[in-house]
């Protein structure tokens, strides 16, 4: 059952419902092929249909929902083939350039920010596993490096695929035999950035992105 709307949401109603629907899609509560009916969502969350309609439009822009004639908005899936043939190649181009730039810049403030993210990942990976937070921090780590690289167009492209990247991070996180391994990988990436070796950084992020393609 859908959660009730808070009395005073700390964000706009559109953003609040968007966040909730996005989470439910990522967690699999709303499965591929399931219809998102404005009227029903509005009733369950106790808000007007306007914010719901706007939220669904954003989900469609993010690639998490597609609108069909006569069926309306339907949750899309993230097939492994899309991950391997589209999302991963895009990530490789963007992130190899970003990690090389970050290693070359040796920005200590960036390294401190990433160290904080990894520390929070350690807490999320501990028992009981907080898969949502771990996935969020995973995305944050990568986006922080991409942002620091200062490649405006790359950041824009990353943000168009980020919701689907996060969805597959969240999908896969609970299935890793050792979630702590995710933390160790990001600690290793940070150490590589600190080394100041752009080629090593590019190679390591490429290896990292390809690790879980078989999942």
Coordinates of N, CA and C in Angstrom, one line a residue:
X1 N 0.8 -1.2 0.0 CA 0.0 0.0 0.0 C 0.9 1.2 0.0
X2 N 0.4 2.2 -0.7 CA 1.2 3.5 -0.8 C 1.2 4.2 0.5
X3 N 2.3 4.9 0.8 CA 2.4 5.6 2.0 C 1.5 6.9 2.0
X4 N 1.1 7.3 3.2 CA 0.3 8.5 3.2 C 1.2 9.7 3.1
X5 N 0.6 10.8 2.6 CA 1.4 12.1 2.5 C 1.6 12.7 3.8
X6 N 2.8 13.2 4.1 CA 3.1 13.9 5.3 C 2.3 15.1 5.5
X7 N 2.1 15.6 6.7 CA 1.3 16.8 7.0 C 1.9 18.0 6.4
X8 N 3.3 18.1 6.5 CA 4.0 19.3 6.0 C 5.2 18.8 5.3
X9 N 5.1 18.4 4.0 CA 6.3 17.9 3.3 C 7.4 19.0 3.3
X10 N 8.7 18.6 3.5 CA 9.8 19.5 3.5 C 10.2 20.0 2.1
X11 N 9.5 19.5 1.1 CA 9.8 19.8 -0.3 C 8.5 20.0 -1.0
X12 N 8.5 20.5 -2.2 CA 7.3 20.7 -3.0 C 6.6 19.3 -3.1
X13 N 5.2 19.4 -3.3 CA 4.5 18.2 -3.4 C 4.9 17.4 -4.6
X14 N 5.2 18.1 -5.7 CA 5.7 17.3 -6.8 C 6.9 16.6 -6.6
X15 N 7.9 17.3 -5.9 CA 9.2 16.6 -5.6 C 9.0 15.5 -4.6
X16 N 8.1 15.7 -3.7 CA 7.9 14.6 -2.7 C 7.3 13.4 -3.3
X17 N 6.3 13.5 -4.2 CA 5.7 12.4 -4.8 C 6.6 11.8 -5.8
X18 N 7.4 12.6 -6.5 CA 8.4 12.1 -7.4 C 9.4 11.2 -6.7
X19 N 9.9 11.7 -5.6 CA 10.9 10.9 -4.8 C 10.3 9.6 -4.4
X20 N 9.1 9.6 -3.9 CA 8.5 8.4 -3.5 C 8.2 7.4 -4.6
X21 N 7.7 7.9 -5.7 CA 7.5 7.0 -6.9 C 8.8 6.5 -7.4
X22 N 9.8 7.3 -7.5 CA 11.1 6.9 -7.9 C 11.7 5.7 -7.1
X23 N 11.5 5.9 -5.7 CA 12.0 4.9 -4.8 C 11.3 3.6 -5.0
X24 N 10.0 3.7 -5.2 CA 9.2 2.5 -5.3 C 9.5 1.7 -6.6
X25 N 9.8 2.5 -7.6 CA 10.2 1.8 -8.9 C 11.6 1.2 -8.7
X26 N 12.5 1.9 -8.1 CA 13.9 1.3 -7.9 C 13.8 0.1 -7.0
X27 N 13.0 0.1 -6.0 CA 12.9 -1.1 -5.1 C 12.1 -2.2 -5.7
X28 N 11.4 -2.0 -6.8 CA 10.6 -3.1 -7.4 C 9.2 -3.1 -6.8
X29 N 8.8 -2.2 -6.0 CA 7.4 -2.1 -5.5 C 6.5 -1.8 -6.7
X30 N 6.9 -1.0 -7.6 CA 6.2 -0.8 -8.8 C 7.0 -1.4 -9.9
X31 N 6.4 -2.5 -10.5 CA 7.2 -3.4 -11.4 C 7.0 -2.9 -12.8
X32 N 7.9 -3.4 -13.7 CA 7.9 -3.0 -15.1 C 6.5 -3.5 -15.7
X33 N 5.9 -2.6 -16.4 CA 4.6 -2.9 -17.0 C 3.4 -2.4 -16.2
X34 N 3.7 -2.0 -14.9 CA 2.6 -1.5 -14.1 C 2.2 -0.1 -14.4
X35 N 0.9 0.2 -14.5 CA 0.4 1.5 -14.8 C 0.4 2.4 -13.6
X36 N 0.8 3.7 -13.9 CA 0.7 4.7 -12.9 C -0.5 5.6 -13.2
X37 N -1.5 5.4 -12.5 CA -2.8 6.1 -12.7 C -2.9 7.3 -11.8
X38 N -3.0 8.5 -12.4 CA -3.0 9.7 -11.6 C -4.0 9.7 -10.5
X39 N -5.2 9.3 -10.9 CA -6.3 9.4 -9.9 C -6.0 8.5 -8.7
X40 N -5.6 7.3 -8.9 CA -5.3 6.3 -7.8 C -4.2 6.8 -7.0
X41 N -3.1 7.3 -7.6 CA -2.0 7.8 -6.8 C -2.4 9.0 -6.0
X42 N -3.1 9.9 -6.6 CA -3.6 11.1 -5.9 C -4.4 10.7 -4.7
X43 N -5.3 9.7 -4.8 CA -6.1 9.3 -3.7 C -5.3 8.7 -2.6
X44 N -4.4 7.8 -3.0 CA -3.6 7.1 -2.0 C -2.6 8.0 -1.2
X45 N -2.1 9.0 -1.9 CA -1.1 9.9 -1.2 C -1.8 11.1 -0.6
X46 N -3.1 11.3 -0.9 CA -3.9 12.4 -0.4 C -3.4 13.7 -0.9
X47 N -3.0 13.8 -2.1 CA -2.7 15.1 -2.7 C -3.4 15.3 -4.1
X48 N -3.4 16.5 -4.6 CA -4.1 16.7 -5.8 C -3.4 16.1 -7.0
X49 N -4.1 16.0 -8.1 CA -3.6 15.3 -9.3 C -2.5 16.1 -10.0
X50 N -2.5 17.4 -9.8 CA -1.5 18.2 -10.5 C 0.0 17.8 -10.2
X51 N 0.4 17.7 -9.0 CA 1.7 17.3 -8.6 C 2.0 15.9 -9.1
X52 N 1.0 15.0 -9.1 CA 1.2 13.6 -9.5 C 1.5 13.6 -11.0
X53 N 0.7 14.4 -11.8 CA 1.0 14.5 -13.2 C 2.4 15.0 -13.5
X54 N 2.8 16.0 -12.8 CA 4.1 16.6 -13.0 C 5.2 15.6 -12.7
X55 N 5.0 14.9 -11.6 CA 6.0 13.9 -11.2 C 6.1 12.8 -12.2
X56 N 5.0 12.3 -12.8 CA 5.0 11.3 -13.8 C 5.8 11.8 -15.0
X57 N 5.6 13.0 -15.4 CA 6.3 13.6 -16.5 C 7.8 13.6 -16.3
X58 N 8.2 13.9 -15.1 CA 9.7 13.9 -14.8 C 10.2 12.4 -14.9
X59 N 9.4 11.5 -14.3 CA 9.8 10.1 -14.4 C 10.0 9.6 -15.9
X60 N 9.1 10.1 -16.7 CA 9.2 9.8 -18.1 C 10.5 10.4 -18.7
X61 N 10.8 11.6 -18.4 CA 12.1 12.2 -18.8 C 13.3 11.4 -18.4
X62 N 13.2 10.9 -17.2 CA 14.3 10.1 -16.6 C 14.4 8.7 -17.2
X63 N 13.4 8.3 -18.0 CA 13.4 6.9 -18.6 C 12.9 5.9 -17.6
X64 N 12.3 6.2 -16.5 CA 11.7 5.2 -15.6 C 10.3 4.9 -15.9
X65 N 9.6 5.7 -16.8 CA 8.2 5.6 -17.1 C 8.1 5.9 -18.6
X66 N 7.2 5.2 -19.3 CA 6.9 5.5 -20.7 C 5.4 5.6 -20.8
X67 N 4.9 6.5 -21.7 CA 3.5 6.7 -21.9 C 3.1 6.1 -23.2
X68 N 2.0 5.2 -23.1 CA 1.5 4.5 -24.2 C 0.1 5.1 -24.5
X69 N -0.3 5.1 -25.8 CA -1.7 5.5 -26.1 C -2.6 4.5 -25.5
X70 N -3.7 5.0 -24.9 CA -4.8 4.3 -24.3 C -4.4 3.6 -23.0
X71 N -3.1 3.4 -22.7 CA -2.7 2.8 -21.4 C -2.2 3.8 -20.4
X72 N -1.7 5.0 -20.9 CA -1.2 6.0 -20.0 C 0.3 5.6 -19.6
X73 N 0.7 6.1 -18.5 CA 2.1 5.9 -18.0 C 2.3 4.5 -17.5
X74 N 3.4 3.9 -17.9 CA 3.7 2.6 -17.5 C 5.2 2.5 -17.1
X75 N 5.4 1.8 -16.0 CA 6.8 1.6 -15.5 C 7.6 0.8 -16.5
X76 N 8.8 1.3 -16.8 CA 9.7 0.6 -17.8 C 10.7 -0.3 -17.0
X77 N 11.2 -1.2 -17.7 CA 12.3 -2.1 -17.0 C 13.6 -1.5 -17.4
X78 N 14.7 -2.0 -16.7 CA 16.0 -1.7 -17.0 C 16.7 -3.1 -17.4
X79 N 16.6 -3.5 -18.6 CA 17.1 -4.8 -19.0 C 18.7 -4.8 -18.9
X80 N 19.2 -6.0 -18.6 CA 20.7 -6.1 -18.6 C 21.3 -5.7 -19.9
X81 N 20.6 -5.9 -21.0 CA 21.2 -5.6 -22.3 C 21.4 -4.0 -22.4
X82 N 20.4 -3.3 -21.8 CA 20.5 -1.8 -21.8 C 21.7 -1.4 -21.0
X83 N 21.9 -2.0 -19.8 CA 23.0 -1.7 -19.0 C 24.3 -1.9 -19.7
X84 N 24.4 -3.0 -20.3 CA 25.7 -3.4 -21.0 C 26.0 -2.6 -22.3
X85 N 24.9 -2.4 -23.0 CA 25.1 -1.8 -24.4 C 24.9 -0.3 -24.4
X86 N 24.3 0.3 -23.4 CA 24.0 1.8 -23.4 C 24.6 2.5 -22.2
X87 N 24.1 2.1 -21.0 CA 24.5 2.8 -19.8 C 26.0 2.7 -19.5
X88 N 26.5 1.5 -19.6 CA 27.9 1.3 -19.3 C 28.8 2.0 -20.3
X89 N 28.6 1.9 -21.6 CA 29.5 2.6 -22.5 C 29.4 4.1 -22.3
X90 N 28.2 4.7 -22.0 CA 28.2 6.1 -21.7 C 29.0 6.5 -20.5
X91 N 28.8 5.6 -19.4 CA 29.5 5.9 -18.2 C 31.0 5.8 -18.4
X92 N 31.5 4.9 -19.2 CA 32.9 4.7 -19.5 C 33.5 6.0 -20.1
X93 N 32.8 6.5 -21.1 CA 33.3 7.7 -21.7 C 33.4 8.9 -20.8
X94 N 32.3 9.1 -20.0 CA 32.2 10.2 -19.1 C 33.2 10.1 -18.0
X95 N 33.2 8.9 -17.3 CA 33.9 8.7 -16.1 C 35.4 8.6 -16.3
X96 N 35.8 7.9 -17.4 CA 37.2 7.8 -17.6 C 37.9 9.2 -17.7
X97 N 37.2 10.1 -18.5 CA 37.7 11.5 -18.6 C 37.7 12.2 -17.3
X98 N 36.6 12.0 -16.5 CA 36.5 12.7 -15.3 C 37.5 12.3 -14.3
X99 N 37.7 11.0 -14.2 CA 38.7 10.4 -13.2 C 40.1 10.8 -13.5
X100 N 40.4 10.8 -14.8 CA 41.7 11.3 -15.3 C 42.0 12.7 -14.9
X101 N 40.9 13.5 -15.1 CA 41.1 15.0 -14.8 C 41.2 15.2 -13.3
X102 N 40.4 14.4 -12.5 CA 40.5 14.5 -11.0 C 41.8 14.1 -10.5
X103 N 42.4 13.0 -11.1 CA 43.7 12.6 -10.6 C 44.8 13.6 -10.9
X104 N 44.7 14.2 -12.1 CA 45.7 15.2 -12.5 C 45.6 16.5 -11.7
X105 N 44.3 16.8 -11.3 CA 44.1 18.1 -10.5 C 44.6 18.0 -9.1
X106 N 44.6 16.8 -8.5 CA 44.9 16.5 -7.1 C 44.3 17.6 -6.2
X107 N 43.0 17.7 -6.3 CA 42.2 18.7 -5.4 C 42.0 18.0 -4.1
X108 N 42.6 18.5 -3.0 CA 42.5 17.9 -1.7 C 41.1 18.1 -1.2
X109 N 40.4 19.1 -1.5 CA 39.0 19.3 -1.0 C 38.1 18.2 -1.7
X110 N 38.3 17.9 -2.9 CA 37.6 16.8 -3.6 C 37.9 15.5 -2.8
X111 N 39.1 15.2 -2.5 CA 39.5 14.0 -1.9 C 38.8 13.9 -0.5
X112 N 38.8 15.0 0.2 CA 38.2 15.0 1.5 C 36.7 14.7 1.4
X113 N 36.0 15.3 0.4 CA 34.6 15.1 0.2 C 34.3 13.6 -0.1
X114 N 35.2 13.0 -1.0 CA 35.0 11.6 -1.4 C 35.3 10.7 -0.2
X115 N 36.2 11.1 0.7 CA 36.5 10.3 1.9 C 35.3 10.3 2.8
X116 N 34.6 11.4 2.9 CA 33.4 11.5 3.7 C 32.3 10.5 3.1
X117 N 32.2 10.6 1.8 CA 31.2 9.7 1.2 C 31.5 8.2 1.4
X118 N 32.8 7.8 1.3 CA 33.2 6.4 1.5 C 32.9 6.1 3.0
X119 N 33.2 7.0 3.9 CA 32.9 6.7 5.3 C 31.4 6.4 5.6
X120 N 30.6 7.2 4.9 CA 29.1 6.9 5.0 C 28.7 5.6 4.4
X121 N 29.4 5.3 3.3 CA 29.2 4.0 2.6 C 29.5 2.8 3.6
X122 N 30.5 3.0 4.3 CA 30.9 1.9 5.3 C 29.7 1.7 6.3
X123 N 29.1 2.8 6.8 CA 28.0 2.6 7.7 C 26.8 2.0 7.0
X124 N 26.5 2.4 5.8 CA 25.4 1.8 5.0 C 25.6 0.3 4.7
X125 N 26.8 -0.1 4.5 CA 27.1 -1.5 4.1 C 27.2 -2.4 5.3
X126 N 27.2 -1.9 6.5 CA 27.2 -2.7 7.7 C 25.8 -3.4 7.9
X127 N 25.8 -4.4 8.8 CA 24.5 -5.1 9.1 C 23.7 -4.2 10.1
X128 N 22.4 -4.1 9.8 CA 21.7 -4.5 8.6 C 22.0 -3.6 7.4
X129 N 22.1 -4.2 6.3 CA 22.4 -3.5 5.0 C 21.4 -2.4 4.7
X130 N 21.8 -1.2 4.5 CA 20.9 -0.1 4.0 C 21.2 0.1 2.5
X131 N 20.5 -0.7 1.7 CA 20.8 -0.7 0.3 C 20.5 0.6 -0.4
X132 N 19.4 1.3 0.1 CA 19.0 2.5 -0.5 C 20.1 3.6 -0.3
X133 N 20.6 3.7 0.9 CA 21.6 4.7 1.2 C 22.9 4.3 0.5
X134 N 23.3 3.1 0.4 CA 24.5 2.6 -0.2 C 24.4 3.0 -1.7
X135 N 23.3 2.8 -2.4 CA 23.1 3.1 -3.8 C 23.2 4.6 -4.0
X136 N 22.6 5.4 -3.1 CA 22.6 6.9 -3.2 C 24.0 7.4 -3.1
X137 N 24.8 6.8 -2.1 CA 26.2 7.2 -1.9 C 27.1 6.8 -3.0
X138 N 26.8 5.6 -3.6 CA 27.5 5.2 -4.8 C 27.4 6.2 -5.9
X139 N 26.1 6.6 -6.2 CA 25.9 7.6 -7.2 C 26.6 8.9 -6.8
X140 N 26.5 9.3 -5.6 CA 27.1 10.6 -5.1 C 28.6 10.6 -5.3
X141 N 29.3 9.5 -5.1 CA 30.7 9.4 -5.3 C 31.1 9.7 -6.7
X142 N 30.4 9.0 -7.6 CA 30.7 9.2 -9.0 C 30.3 10.6 -9.5
X143 N 29.2 11.1 -9.1 CA 28.8 12.4 -9.6 C 29.7 13.5 -9.0
X144 N 30.2 13.3 -7.8 CA 31.1 14.3 -7.3 C 32.4 14.4 -8.1
X145 N 32.9 13.3 -8.6 CA 34.1 13.3 -9.4 C 33.7 14.0 -10.8
X146 N 32.6 13.6 -11.3 CA 32.2 14.1 -12.7 C 32.0 15.6 -12.6
X147 N 31.4 16.1 -11.5 CA 31.2 17.5 -11.3 C 32.5 18.2 -11.1
X148 N 33.4 17.7 -10.4 CA 34.7 18.3 -10.1 C 35.5 18.4 -11.4
X149 N 35.3 17.5 -12.3 CA 36.1 17.6 -13.6 C 35.8 18.8 -14.4
X150 N 34.6 19.4 -14.2 CA 34.2 20.7 -14.9 C 33.8 20.5 -16.3
X151 N 33.5 19.3 -16.7 CA 33.0 19.1 -18.1 C 31.5 19.2 -18.1
X152 N 31.1 20.4 -18.4 CA 29.6 20.8 -18.3 C 28.7 19.8 -19.1
X153 N 29.1 19.5 -20.4 CA 28.3 18.7 -21.2 C 28.3 17.2 -20.7
X154 N 29.4 16.8 -20.2 CA 29.5 15.4 -19.6 C 28.5 15.3 -18.4
X155 N 28.6 16.3 -17.6 CA 27.7 16.3 -16.4 C 26.2 16.3 -16.8
X156 N 25.9 17.1 -17.8 CA 24.5 17.1 -18.3 C 24.1 15.8 -18.8
X157 N 24.9 15.1 -19.5 CA 24.6 13.8 -20.1 C 24.5 12.8 -18.9
X158 N 25.4 12.8 -17.9 CA 25.4 12.0 -16.8 C 24.0 12.1 -16.0
X159 N 23.6 13.3 -15.9 CA 22.4 13.5 -15.1 C 21.1 13.0 -15.8
X160 N 21.2 12.9 -17.2 CA 20.1 12.3 -17.9 C 20.0 10.8 -17.7
X161 N 21.1 10.1 -17.5 CA 21.1 8.7 -17.3 C 21.2 8.3 -15.8
X162 N 21.5 9.3 -14.9 CA 21.7 9.0 -13.5 C 20.5 8.2 -12.8
X163 N 19.3 8.6 -13.1 CA 18.2 7.8 -12.4 C 18.2 6.3 -12.8
X164 N 18.5 6.0 -14.0 CA 18.5 4.6 -14.4 C 19.8 3.9 -13.8
X165 N 20.9 4.7 -13.8 CA 22.1 4.1 -13.2 C 21.8 3.8 -11.7
X166 N 21.2 4.8 -11.0 CA 20.9 4.6 -9.6 C 20.0 3.4 -9.4
X167 N 19.0 3.2 -10.3 CA 18.1 2.1 -10.2 C 18.8 0.8 -10.3
X168 N 19.8 0.7 -11.2 CA 20.4 -0.6 -11.3 C 21.4 -0.8 -10.1
X169 N 22.0 0.3 -9.6 CA 22.8 0.2 -8.4 C 21.9 -0.4 -7.2
X170 N 20.7 0.2 -7.1 CA 19.8 -0.2 -6.0 C 19.3 -1.6 -6.2
X171 N 19.1 -2.0 -7.5 CA 18.6 -3.3 -7.8 C 19.7 -4.4 -7.4
X172 N 21.0 -4.0 -7.7 CA 22.0 -5.0 -7.5 C 22.6 -5.0 -6.1
X173 N 22.5 -3.9 -5.4 CA 23.2 -3.8 -4.1 C 22.9 -5.0 -3.1
X174 N 21.6 -5.3 -2.9 CA 21.3 -6.4 -1.9 C 21.8 -7.8 -2.3
X175 N 22.2 -7.9 -3.6 CA 22.6 -9.2 -4.1 C 24.1 -9.5 -4.1
X176 N 24.9 -8.5 -3.7 CA 26.3 -8.7 -3.6 C 26.6 -9.6 -2.4
X177 N 27.5 -10.5 -2.6 CA 27.8 -11.4 -1.5 C 28.4 -10.7 -0.4
X178 N 29.1 -9.6 -0.7 CA 29.8 -8.8 0.4 C 29.6 -7.4 0.1
X179 N 28.6 -6.7 0.6 CA 28.4 -5.3 0.3 C 29.6 -4.4 0.7
X180 N 30.4 -4.9 1.6 CA 31.6 -4.2 2.1 C 32.5 -4.1 0.9
X181 N 32.4 -5.0 -0.1 CA 33.3 -5.0 -1.2 C 33.0 -3.7 -2.1
X182 N 31.8 -3.2 -2.1 CA 31.5 -2.0 -2.8 C 32.2 -0.8 -2.2
X183 N 32.3 -0.8 -0.8 CA 33.0 0.2 -0.1 C 34.5 0.2 -0.4
X184 N 35.0 -1.1 -0.4 CA 36.5 -1.2 -0.6 C 36.9 -0.7 -2.0
X185 N 36.0 -1.0 -3.0 CA 36.2 -0.6 -4.4 C 36.3 1.0 -4.5
X186 N 35.4 1.6 -3.8 CA 35.4 3.1 -3.8 C 36.6 3.7 -3.0
X187 N 37.0 3.0 -2.0 CA 38.2 3.4 -1.2 C 39.4 3.3 -2.2
X188 N 39.4 2.2 -2.9 CA 40.5 2.0 -3.9 C 40.5 3.1 -5.0
X189 N 39.3 3.4 -5.5 CA 39.2 4.5 -6.5 C 39.8 5.8 -5.9
X190 N 39.4 6.1 -4.7 CA 39.9 7.3 -4.0 C 41.4 7.3 -3.9
X191 N 42.0 6.2 -3.5 CA 43.4 6.1 -3.4 C 44.1 6.3 -4.7
X192 N 43.5 5.8 -5.8 CA 44.0 5.9 -7.1 C 44.0 7.4 -7.5
X193 N 42.9 8.1 -7.2 CA 42.9 9.5 -7.5 C 44.0 10.3 -6.8
X194 N 44.2 9.9 -5.5 CA 45.2 10.6 -4.7 C 46.6 10.3 -5.3
X195 N 46.8 9.2 -6.0 CA 48.1 8.9 -6.6 C 48.6 10.0 -7.6
X196 N 47.6 10.7 -8.2 CA 47.9 11.7 -9.2 C 48.3 11.1 -10.5
X197 N 48.0 9.9 -10.8 CA 48.3 9.2 -12.0 C 47.0 9.1 -12.9
X198 N 46.9 10.0 -13.9 CA 45.6 10.0 -14.7 C 45.4 8.7 -15.4
X199 N 46.4 8.0 -16.0 CA 46.2 6.8 -16.7 C 45.7 5.7 -15.8
X200 N 46.3 5.6 -14.6 CA 45.9 4.6 -13.6 C 44.5 4.8 -13.2
X201 N 44.1 6.1 -13.0 CA 42.7 6.4 -12.6 C 41.7 6.0 -13.7
X202 N 42.1 6.3 -14.9 CA 41.2 6.0 -16.0 C 41.0 4.5 -16.1
X203 N 42.1 3.7 -16.0 CA 42.0 2.3 -16.1 C 41.2 1.7 -14.9
X204 N 41.4 2.2 -13.7 CA 40.7 1.6 -12.6 C 39.2 1.9 -12.6
X205 N 38.8 3.1 -13.0 CA 37.4 3.4 -13.1 C 36.7 2.5 -14.2
X206 N 37.5 2.2 -15.3 CA 36.9 1.4 -16.3 C 36.7 0.0 -15.8
X207 N 37.7 -0.5 -15.0 CA 37.6 -1.9 -14.4 C 36.4 -1.9 -13.4
X208 N 36.3 -0.8 -12.7 CA 35.2 -0.8 -11.6 C 33.9 -0.8 -12.3
X209 N 33.7 0.0 -13.3 CA 32.4 0.0 -14.0 C 32.0 -1.3 -14.6
X210 N 33.0 -2.1 -15.0 CA 32.7 -3.4 -15.6 C 32.5 -4.6 -14.7
X211 N 32.8 -4.4 -13.4 CA 32.8 -5.5 -12.5 C 31.5 -6.3 -12.4
X212 N 30.4 -5.6 -12.3 CA 29.2 -6.3 -12.1 C 28.3 -6.5 -13.3
X213 N 28.9 -6.5 -14.5 CA 28.1 -6.6 -15.7 C 27.5 -8.0 -15.8
X214 N 28.0 -9.0 -15.1 CA 27.4 -10.3 -15.2 C 26.2 -10.5 -14.3
X215 N 25.9 -9.5 -13.5 CA 24.8 -9.6 -12.5 C 23.4 -9.3 -13.2

